[in-house]
Short mmCIF file of C-alpha atoms and ligand atoms in Angstrom, two decimals:
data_model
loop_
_atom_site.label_atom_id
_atom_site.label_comp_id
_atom_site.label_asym_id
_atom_site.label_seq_id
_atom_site.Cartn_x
_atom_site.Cartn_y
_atom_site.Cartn_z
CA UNK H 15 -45.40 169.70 60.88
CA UNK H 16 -46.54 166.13 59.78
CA UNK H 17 -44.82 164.14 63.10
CA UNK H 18 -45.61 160.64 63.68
CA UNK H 19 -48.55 159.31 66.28
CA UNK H 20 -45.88 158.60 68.08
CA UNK H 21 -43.99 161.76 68.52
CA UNK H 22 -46.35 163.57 69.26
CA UNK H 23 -47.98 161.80 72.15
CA UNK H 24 -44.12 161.48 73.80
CA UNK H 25 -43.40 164.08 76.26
CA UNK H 26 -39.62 164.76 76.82
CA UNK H 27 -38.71 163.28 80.17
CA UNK H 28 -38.93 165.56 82.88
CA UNK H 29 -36.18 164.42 85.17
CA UNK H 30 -33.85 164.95 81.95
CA UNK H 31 -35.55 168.42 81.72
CA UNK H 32 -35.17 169.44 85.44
CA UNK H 33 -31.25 168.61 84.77
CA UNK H 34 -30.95 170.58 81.63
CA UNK H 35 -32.50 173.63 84.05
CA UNK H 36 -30.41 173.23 86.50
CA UNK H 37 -27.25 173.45 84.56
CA UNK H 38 -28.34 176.25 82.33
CA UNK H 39 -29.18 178.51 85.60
CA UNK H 40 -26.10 176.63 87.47
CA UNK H 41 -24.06 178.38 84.03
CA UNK H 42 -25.37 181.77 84.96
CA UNK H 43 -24.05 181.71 88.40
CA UNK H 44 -27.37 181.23 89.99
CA UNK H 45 -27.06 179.04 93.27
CA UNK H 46 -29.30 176.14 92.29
CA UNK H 47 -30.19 173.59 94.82
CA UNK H 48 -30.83 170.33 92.81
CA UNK H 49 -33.17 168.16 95.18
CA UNK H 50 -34.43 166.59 91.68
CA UNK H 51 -31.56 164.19 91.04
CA UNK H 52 -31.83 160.68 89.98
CA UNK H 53 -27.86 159.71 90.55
CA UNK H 54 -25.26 159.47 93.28
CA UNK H 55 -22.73 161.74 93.93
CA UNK H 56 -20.01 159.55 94.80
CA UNK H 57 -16.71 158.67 92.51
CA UNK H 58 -17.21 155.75 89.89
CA UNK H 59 -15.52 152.28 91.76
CA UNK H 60 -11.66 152.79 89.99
CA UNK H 61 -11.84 149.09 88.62
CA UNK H 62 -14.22 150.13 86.21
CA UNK H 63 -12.04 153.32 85.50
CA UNK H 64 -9.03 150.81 85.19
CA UNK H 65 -11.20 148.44 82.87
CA UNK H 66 -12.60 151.01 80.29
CA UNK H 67 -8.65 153.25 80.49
CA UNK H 68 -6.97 149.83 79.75
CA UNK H 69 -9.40 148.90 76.36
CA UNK H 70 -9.42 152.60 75.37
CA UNK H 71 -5.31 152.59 75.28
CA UNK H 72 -5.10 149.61 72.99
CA UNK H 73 -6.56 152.45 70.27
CA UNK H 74 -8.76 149.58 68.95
CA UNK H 75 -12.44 150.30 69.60
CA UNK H 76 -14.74 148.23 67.44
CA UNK H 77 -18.19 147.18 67.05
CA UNK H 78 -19.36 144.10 69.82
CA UNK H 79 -22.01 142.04 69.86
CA UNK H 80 -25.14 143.50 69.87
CA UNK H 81 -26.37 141.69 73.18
CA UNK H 82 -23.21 142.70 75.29
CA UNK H 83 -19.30 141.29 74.93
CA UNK H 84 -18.75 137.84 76.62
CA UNK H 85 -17.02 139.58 79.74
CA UNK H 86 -19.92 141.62 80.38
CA UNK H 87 -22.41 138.19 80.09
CA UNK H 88 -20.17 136.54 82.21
CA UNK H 89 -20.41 138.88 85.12
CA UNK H 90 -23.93 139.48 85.09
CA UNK H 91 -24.51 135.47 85.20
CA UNK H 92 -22.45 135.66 88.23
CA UNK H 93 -24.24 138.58 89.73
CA UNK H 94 -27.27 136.74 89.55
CA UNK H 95 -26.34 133.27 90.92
CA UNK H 96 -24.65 135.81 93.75
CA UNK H 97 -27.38 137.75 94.38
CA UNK H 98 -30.26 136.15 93.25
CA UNK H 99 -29.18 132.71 93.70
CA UNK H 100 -30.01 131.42 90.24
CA UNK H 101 -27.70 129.77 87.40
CA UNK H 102 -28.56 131.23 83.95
CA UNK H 103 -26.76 130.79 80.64
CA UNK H 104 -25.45 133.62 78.32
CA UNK H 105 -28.60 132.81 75.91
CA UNK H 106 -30.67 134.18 79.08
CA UNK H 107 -28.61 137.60 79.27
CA UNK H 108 -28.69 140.81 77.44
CA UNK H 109 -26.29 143.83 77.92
CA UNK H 110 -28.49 147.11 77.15
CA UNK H 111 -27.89 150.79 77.43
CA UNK H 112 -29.22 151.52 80.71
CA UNK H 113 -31.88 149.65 82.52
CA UNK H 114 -33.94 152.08 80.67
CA UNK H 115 -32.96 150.16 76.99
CA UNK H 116 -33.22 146.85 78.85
CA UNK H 117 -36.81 148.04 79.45
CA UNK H 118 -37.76 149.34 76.57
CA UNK H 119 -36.42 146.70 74.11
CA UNK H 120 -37.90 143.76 76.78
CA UNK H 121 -41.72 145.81 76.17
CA UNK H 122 -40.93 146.02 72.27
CA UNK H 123 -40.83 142.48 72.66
CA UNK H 124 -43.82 140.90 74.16
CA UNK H 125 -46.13 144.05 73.70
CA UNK H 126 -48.42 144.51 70.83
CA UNK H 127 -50.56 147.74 69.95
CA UNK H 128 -53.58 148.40 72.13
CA UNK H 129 -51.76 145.82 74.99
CA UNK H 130 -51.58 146.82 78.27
CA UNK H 131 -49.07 146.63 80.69
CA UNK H 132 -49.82 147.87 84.68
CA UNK H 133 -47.38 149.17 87.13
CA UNK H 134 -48.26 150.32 90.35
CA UNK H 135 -48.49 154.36 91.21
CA UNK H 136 -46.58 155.90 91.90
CA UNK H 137 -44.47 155.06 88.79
CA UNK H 138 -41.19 155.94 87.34
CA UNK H 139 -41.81 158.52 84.79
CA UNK H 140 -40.48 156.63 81.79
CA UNK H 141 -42.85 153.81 81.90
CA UNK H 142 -46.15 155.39 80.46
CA UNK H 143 -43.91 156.83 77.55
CA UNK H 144 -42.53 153.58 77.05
CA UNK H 145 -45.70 151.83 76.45
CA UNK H 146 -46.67 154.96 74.14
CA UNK H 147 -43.77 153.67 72.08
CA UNK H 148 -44.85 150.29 71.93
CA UNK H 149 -48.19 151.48 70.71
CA UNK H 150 -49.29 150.30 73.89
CA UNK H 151 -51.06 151.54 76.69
CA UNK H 152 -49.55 152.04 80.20
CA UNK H 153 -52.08 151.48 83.12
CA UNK H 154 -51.28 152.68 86.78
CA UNK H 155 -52.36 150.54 89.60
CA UNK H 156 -53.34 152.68 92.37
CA UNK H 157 -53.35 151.41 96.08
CA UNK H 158 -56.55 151.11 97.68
CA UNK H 159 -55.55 151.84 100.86
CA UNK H 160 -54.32 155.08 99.92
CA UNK H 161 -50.32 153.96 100.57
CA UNK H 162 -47.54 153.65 98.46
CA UNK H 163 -47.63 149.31 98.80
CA UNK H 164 -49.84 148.05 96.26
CA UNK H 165 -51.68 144.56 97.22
CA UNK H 166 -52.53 142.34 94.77
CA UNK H 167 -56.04 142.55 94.89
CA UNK H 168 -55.80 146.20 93.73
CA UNK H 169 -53.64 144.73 90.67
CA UNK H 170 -55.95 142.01 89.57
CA UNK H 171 -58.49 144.72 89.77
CA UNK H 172 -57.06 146.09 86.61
CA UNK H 173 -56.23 143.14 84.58
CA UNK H 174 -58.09 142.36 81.36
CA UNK H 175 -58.28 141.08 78.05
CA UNK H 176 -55.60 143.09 76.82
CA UNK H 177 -53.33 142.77 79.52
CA UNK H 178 -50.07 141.33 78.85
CA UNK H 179 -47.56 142.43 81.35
CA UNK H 180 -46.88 143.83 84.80
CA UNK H 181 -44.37 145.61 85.97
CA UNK H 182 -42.48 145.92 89.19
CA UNK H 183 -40.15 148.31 90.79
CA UNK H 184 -39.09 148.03 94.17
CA UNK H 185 -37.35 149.99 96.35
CA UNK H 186 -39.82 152.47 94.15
CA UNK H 187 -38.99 155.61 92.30
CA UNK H 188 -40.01 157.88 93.76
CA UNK H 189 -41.68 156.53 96.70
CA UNK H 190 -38.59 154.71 98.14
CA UNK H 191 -41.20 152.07 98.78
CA UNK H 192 -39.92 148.22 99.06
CA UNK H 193 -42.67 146.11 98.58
CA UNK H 194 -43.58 143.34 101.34
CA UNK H 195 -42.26 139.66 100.61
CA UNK H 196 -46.01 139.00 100.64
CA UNK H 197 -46.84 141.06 97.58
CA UNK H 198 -43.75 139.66 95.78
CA UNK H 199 -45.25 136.35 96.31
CA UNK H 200 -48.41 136.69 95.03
CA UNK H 201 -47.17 139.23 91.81
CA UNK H 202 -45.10 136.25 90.84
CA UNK H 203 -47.83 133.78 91.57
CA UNK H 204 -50.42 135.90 89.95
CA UNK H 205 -48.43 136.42 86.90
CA UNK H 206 -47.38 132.97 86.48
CA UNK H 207 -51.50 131.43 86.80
CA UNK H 208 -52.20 134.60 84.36
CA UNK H 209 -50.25 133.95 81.80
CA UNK H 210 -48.71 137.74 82.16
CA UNK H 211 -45.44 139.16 81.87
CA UNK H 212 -43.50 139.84 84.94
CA UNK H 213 -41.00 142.43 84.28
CA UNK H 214 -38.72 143.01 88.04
CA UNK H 215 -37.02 146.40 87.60
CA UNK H 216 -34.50 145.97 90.15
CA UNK H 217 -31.89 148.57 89.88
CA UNK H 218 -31.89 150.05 93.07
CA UNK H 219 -32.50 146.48 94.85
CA UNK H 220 -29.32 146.49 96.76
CA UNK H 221 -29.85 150.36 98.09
CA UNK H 222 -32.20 149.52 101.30
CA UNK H 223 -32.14 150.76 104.55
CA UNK H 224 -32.81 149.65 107.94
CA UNK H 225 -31.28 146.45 107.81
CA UNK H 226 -33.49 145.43 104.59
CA UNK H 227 -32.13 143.09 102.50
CA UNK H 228 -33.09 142.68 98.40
CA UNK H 229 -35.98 140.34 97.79
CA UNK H 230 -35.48 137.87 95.11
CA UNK H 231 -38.37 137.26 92.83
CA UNK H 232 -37.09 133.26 91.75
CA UNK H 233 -37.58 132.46 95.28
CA UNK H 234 -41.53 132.89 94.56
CA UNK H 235 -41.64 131.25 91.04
CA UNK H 236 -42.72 127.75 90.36
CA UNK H 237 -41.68 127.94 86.77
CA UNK H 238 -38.17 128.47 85.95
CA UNK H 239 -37.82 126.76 82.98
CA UNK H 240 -37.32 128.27 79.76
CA UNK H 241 -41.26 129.02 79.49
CA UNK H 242 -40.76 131.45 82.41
CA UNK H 243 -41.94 135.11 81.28
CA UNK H 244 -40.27 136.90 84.73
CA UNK H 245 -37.92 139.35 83.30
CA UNK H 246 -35.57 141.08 85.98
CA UNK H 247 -33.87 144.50 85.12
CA UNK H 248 -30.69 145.46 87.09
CA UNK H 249 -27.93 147.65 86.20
CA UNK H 250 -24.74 149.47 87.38
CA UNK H 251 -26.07 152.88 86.93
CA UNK H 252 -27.49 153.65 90.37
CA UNK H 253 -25.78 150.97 92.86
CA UNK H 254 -21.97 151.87 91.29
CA UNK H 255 -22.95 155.57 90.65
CA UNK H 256 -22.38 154.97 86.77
CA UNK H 257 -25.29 156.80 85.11
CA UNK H 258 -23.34 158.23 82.62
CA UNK H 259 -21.99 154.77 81.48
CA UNK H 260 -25.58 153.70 80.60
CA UNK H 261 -25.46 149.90 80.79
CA UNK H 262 -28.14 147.96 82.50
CA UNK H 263 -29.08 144.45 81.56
CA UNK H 264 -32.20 141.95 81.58
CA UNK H 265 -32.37 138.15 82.34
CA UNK H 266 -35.34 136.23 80.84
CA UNK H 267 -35.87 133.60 78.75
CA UNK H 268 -33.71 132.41 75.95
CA UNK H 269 -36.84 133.29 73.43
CA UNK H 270 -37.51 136.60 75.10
CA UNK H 271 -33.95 137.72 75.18
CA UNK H 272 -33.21 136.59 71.26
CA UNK H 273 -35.95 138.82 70.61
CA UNK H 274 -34.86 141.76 72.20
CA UNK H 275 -31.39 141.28 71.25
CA UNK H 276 -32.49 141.17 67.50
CA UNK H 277 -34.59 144.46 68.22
CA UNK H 278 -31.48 145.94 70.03
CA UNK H 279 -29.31 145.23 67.57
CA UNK H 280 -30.97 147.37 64.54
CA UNK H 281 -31.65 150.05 67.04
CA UNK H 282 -27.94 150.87 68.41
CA UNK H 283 -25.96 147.74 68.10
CA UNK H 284 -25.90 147.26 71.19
CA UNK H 285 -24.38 149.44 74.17
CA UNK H 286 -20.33 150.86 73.63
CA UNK H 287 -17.70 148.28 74.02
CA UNK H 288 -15.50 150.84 76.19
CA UNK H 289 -18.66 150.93 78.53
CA UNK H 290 -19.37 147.43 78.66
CA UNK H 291 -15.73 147.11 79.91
CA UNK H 292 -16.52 149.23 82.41
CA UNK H 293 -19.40 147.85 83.75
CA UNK H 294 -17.19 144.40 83.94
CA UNK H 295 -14.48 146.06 86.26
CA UNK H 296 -17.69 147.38 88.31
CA UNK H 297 -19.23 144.03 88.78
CA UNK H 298 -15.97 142.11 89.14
CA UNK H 299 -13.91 144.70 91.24
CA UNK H 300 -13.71 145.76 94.84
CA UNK H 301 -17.53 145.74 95.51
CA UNK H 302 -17.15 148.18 99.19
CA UNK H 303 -18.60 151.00 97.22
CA UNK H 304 -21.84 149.92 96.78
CA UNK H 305 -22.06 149.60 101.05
CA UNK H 306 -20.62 152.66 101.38
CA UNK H 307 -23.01 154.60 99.03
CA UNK H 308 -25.74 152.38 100.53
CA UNK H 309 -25.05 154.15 104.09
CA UNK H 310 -24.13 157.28 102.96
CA UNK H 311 -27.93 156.92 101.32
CA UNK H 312 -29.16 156.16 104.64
CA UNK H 313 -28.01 158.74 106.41
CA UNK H 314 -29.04 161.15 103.92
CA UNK H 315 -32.49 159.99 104.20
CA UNK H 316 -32.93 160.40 108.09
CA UNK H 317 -31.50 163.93 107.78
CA UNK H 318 -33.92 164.42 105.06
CA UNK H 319 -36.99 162.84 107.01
CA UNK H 320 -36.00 165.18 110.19
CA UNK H 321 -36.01 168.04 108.62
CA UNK H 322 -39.62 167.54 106.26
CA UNK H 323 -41.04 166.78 110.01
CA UNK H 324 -40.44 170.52 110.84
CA UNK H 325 -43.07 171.43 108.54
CA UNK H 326 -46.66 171.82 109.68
CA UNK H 327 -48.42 170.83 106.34
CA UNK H 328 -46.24 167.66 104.90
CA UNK H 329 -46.51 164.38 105.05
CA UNK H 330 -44.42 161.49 104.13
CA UNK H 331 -43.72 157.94 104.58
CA UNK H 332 -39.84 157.02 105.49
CA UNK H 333 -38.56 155.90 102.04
CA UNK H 334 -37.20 151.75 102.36
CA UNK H 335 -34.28 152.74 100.38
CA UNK H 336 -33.30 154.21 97.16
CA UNK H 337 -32.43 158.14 97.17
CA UNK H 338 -35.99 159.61 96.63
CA UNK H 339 -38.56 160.25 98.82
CA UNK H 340 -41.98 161.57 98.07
CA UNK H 341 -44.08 163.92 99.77
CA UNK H 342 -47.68 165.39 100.35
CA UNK H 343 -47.35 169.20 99.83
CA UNK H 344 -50.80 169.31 99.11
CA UNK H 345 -51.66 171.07 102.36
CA UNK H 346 -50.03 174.11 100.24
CA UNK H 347 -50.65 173.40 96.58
CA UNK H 348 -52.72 170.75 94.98
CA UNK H 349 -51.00 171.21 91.71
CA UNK H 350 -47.60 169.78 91.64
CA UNK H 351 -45.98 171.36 88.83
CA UNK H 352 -47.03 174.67 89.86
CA UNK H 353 -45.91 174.42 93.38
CA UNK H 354 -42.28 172.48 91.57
CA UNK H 355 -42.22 175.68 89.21
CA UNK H 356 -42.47 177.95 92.39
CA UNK H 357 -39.83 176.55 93.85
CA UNK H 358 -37.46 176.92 91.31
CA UNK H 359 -38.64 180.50 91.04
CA UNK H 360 -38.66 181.71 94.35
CA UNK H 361 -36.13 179.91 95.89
CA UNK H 362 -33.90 177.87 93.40
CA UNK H 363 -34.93 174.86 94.87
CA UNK H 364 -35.22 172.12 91.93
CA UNK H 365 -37.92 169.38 93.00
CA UNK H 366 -40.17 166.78 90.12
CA UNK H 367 -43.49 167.30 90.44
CA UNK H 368 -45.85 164.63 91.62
CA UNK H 369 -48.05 164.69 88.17
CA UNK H 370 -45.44 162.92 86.54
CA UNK H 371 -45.29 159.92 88.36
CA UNK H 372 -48.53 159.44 88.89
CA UNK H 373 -49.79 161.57 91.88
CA UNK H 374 -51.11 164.73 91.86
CA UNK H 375 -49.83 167.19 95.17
CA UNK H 376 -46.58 165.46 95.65
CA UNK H 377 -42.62 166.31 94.80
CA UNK H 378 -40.28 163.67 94.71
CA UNK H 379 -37.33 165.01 96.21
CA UNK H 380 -33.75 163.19 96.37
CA UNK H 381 -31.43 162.88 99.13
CA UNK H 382 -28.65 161.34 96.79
CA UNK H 383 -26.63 165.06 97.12
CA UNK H 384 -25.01 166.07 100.25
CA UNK H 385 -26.14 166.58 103.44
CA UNK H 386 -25.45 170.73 103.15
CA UNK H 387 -27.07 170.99 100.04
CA UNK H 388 -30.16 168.50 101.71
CA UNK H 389 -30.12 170.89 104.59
CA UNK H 390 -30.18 174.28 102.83
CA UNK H 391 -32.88 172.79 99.64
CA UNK H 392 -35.39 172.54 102.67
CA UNK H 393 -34.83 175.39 104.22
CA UNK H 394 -35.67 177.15 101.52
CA UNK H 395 -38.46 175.57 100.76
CA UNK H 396 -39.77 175.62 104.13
CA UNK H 397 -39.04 179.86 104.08
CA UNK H 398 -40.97 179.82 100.37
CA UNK H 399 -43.81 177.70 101.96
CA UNK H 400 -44.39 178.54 105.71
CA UNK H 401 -46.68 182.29 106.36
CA UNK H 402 -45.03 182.69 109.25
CA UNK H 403 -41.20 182.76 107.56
CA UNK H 404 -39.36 186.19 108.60
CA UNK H 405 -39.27 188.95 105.04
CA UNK H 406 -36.25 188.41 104.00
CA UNK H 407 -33.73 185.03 102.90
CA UNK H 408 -30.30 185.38 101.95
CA UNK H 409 -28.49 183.22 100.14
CA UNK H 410 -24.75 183.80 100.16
CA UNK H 411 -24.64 187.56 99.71
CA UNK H 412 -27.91 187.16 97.57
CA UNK H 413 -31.00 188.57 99.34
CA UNK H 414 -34.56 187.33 99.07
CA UNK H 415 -37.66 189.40 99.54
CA UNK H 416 -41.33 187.33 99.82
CA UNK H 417 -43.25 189.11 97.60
CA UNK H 418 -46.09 186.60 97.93
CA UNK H 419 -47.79 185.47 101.00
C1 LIG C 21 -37.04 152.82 88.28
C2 LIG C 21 -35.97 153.03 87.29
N1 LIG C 21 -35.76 152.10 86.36
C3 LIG C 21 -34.80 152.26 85.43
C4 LIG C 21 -34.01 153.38 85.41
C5 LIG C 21 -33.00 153.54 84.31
O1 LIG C 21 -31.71 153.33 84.73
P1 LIG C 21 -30.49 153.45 83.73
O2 LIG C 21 -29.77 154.71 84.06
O3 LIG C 21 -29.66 152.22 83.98
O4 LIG C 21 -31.03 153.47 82.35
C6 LIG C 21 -34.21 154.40 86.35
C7 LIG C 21 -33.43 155.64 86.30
O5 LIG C 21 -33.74 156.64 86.88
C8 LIG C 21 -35.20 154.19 87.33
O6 LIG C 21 -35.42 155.12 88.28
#
């Protein structure tokens, strides 16, 4: 069939996939233990409910402007002067659908074909296929060192001619990794002497643990004028627990963000009025949620860092926050996806494989379920991986037999 360049070099996303599996074998009554999730558990905050009930009862549900309905502008501005300490105007805000549009439309913008733009490994899965779309080419910026906390001597290492942007994520998917204040420093330094791109893909800034607060990028800029090109992502789908809500927002420059509005606005038309509403009561309501999902998160992640220690062959380094961690299983497979597929097989454990974010011998596995299903997704894998595991596993009245060794 006579598919663009385009199509065919995009693969489908695999965390999408992994939930599409799970509910399929969920459907048949098979006991699936989903350690592959990328969103909270808990209840959407009821302001937003109230917010998006309230607009949907006036039976009136129209087009809005394609860069996000005044309300929606108006909180994020305040979001950022609250937690980033910065004043911007509505010209320097754009309402998206999801972080992920914010993204995308913000590299549709300042990429051209054959342009680069780096991001350290490991990577959220979306950003090599995002690049793909820009006709672009997506560069991973491994650590030196080996760890998960790129320096920036390993960046600048891999800029060149055809660089044009970086981008940042931290707390990491999947690594949980918050950078040091250090690297944010000299990332915003670098990028500012370079001439590059700085795109900040905050959205899981406020979920840290150990008494970790968010860094904030403008502390380290010298330019925060209207030439700036530091573009920070943030959004309500992971802190509120509103993935399905998709709206996530960038703030950049007033040039940057007319140009990704305009793009925006032939592609959807910007993000559902009912949602933006939402998204509104989120940011303006009660806020105790986000804490309580933050410790909850916490919590989740010691359990799940006790119980990977009882394993001979895995290593991992304590995630700084998000709901992900990511581990070495190489000691029992090299190949990710085949040890990922295993799982599911054997045990009906759902895990990502390492491959797709970067690094080879990994899973990312997520701690944002609860702490049974945490509990029993490891014990299972641990019976599926450790020789020594007694013959048999059962799993409600379901027996398992180890027919491999
Ligand atoms: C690092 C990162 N950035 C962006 C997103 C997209 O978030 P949203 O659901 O707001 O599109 C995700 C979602 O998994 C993510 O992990």
């Amino acid at each position: 069939m006579s598919l663009s360049h385009i199509a065919k070099t995009i693969s489908a996303s695999p965390t999408l996939k992994l939930n599409e599996k799970a509910a399929i074998l969920r459907e048949k009554g098979d006991p699936v233990i989903h350690l592959g999730g990328g969103e909270p558990k808990s209840k959407v905050p009821m302001d937003a409910i109230i917010a998006i009930a309230a607009h949907l009862n006036t039976a009136e549900i129209r087009y809005a402007p394609a860069d996000g309905i005044p309300a929606l502008k108006k909180a994020i501005i305040r979001y950022t002067e609250e937690f980033y300490n910065r004043k911007v105007n509505v010209e320097n805000v754009i309402a998206s659908g999801g972080a992920k549009q914010a993204i995308m439309v913000a590299l549709q913008a300042i990429l051209n074909p054959q342009e680069e733009v780096l991001y350290p490994a490991p990577y959220w899965v979306s950003y090599p296929e995002m690049a793909k779309l820009c006709g672009a080419i997506g560069v991973p910026v491994y650590a030196e060192d080996g760890t998960f906390y790129p320096r920036i001597k390993d960046i600048e290492m891999k800029v060149g001619p055809y660089t044009r942007a970086v981008i940042i994520n931290s707390p990491n998917n999947p690594s949980g990794a918050m950078y040091s204040e250090e690297f944010y420093s000299d990332i915003v330094d670098f990028c500012e002497r370079r001439e590059l791109w700085l795109i900040m893909d905050d959205i899981y800034h406020r979920l840290l643990f150990d008494g970790k607060k968010p860094i904030n990028c403008y502390n380290y800029a010298k330019d925060l004028t209207e030439n700036s090109k530091l573009i920070v992502i943030n959004g309500v789908s992971k802190q509120y627990a509103m993935t399905g809500f998709r709206i996530g927002w960038a703030v950049g420059n007033k040039k940057v963000i007319e140009a990704m509005a305009n793009i925006q606005g032939h592609q959807t038309s910007g993000p559902s009025v009912l949602l933006q509403k939402a998204a509104v009561g989120a940011l303006n309501g009660i806020q105790s949620s986000v804490e309580s999902l933050r410790v909850t998160l916490e919590n989740n992640r010691n359990v799940m860092m006790d119980l990977l220690k009882s394993f001979d062959g895995v290593n991992v380094t304590k995630p700084d926050g998000t709901f992900y961690c990511f581990a070495d299983f190489s000691n029992y497979e090299k190949k990710s996806n085949k040890l990922s597929e295993f799982l599911i097989d054997k045990v009906l454990v759902l895990t990502v494989p390492g491959g797709e974010f970067g690094l080879e011998g990994y899973l990312r596995l997520s701690y944002c379920g609860t702490i049974k299903e945490i509990q029993e997704g490891i014990e299972r894998m641990k019976w599926a991986l450790d020789p020594n595991s007694p013959n048999e596993l059962y799993i409600g009245d379901r027996k398992l037999v180890r027919d491999w060794s």
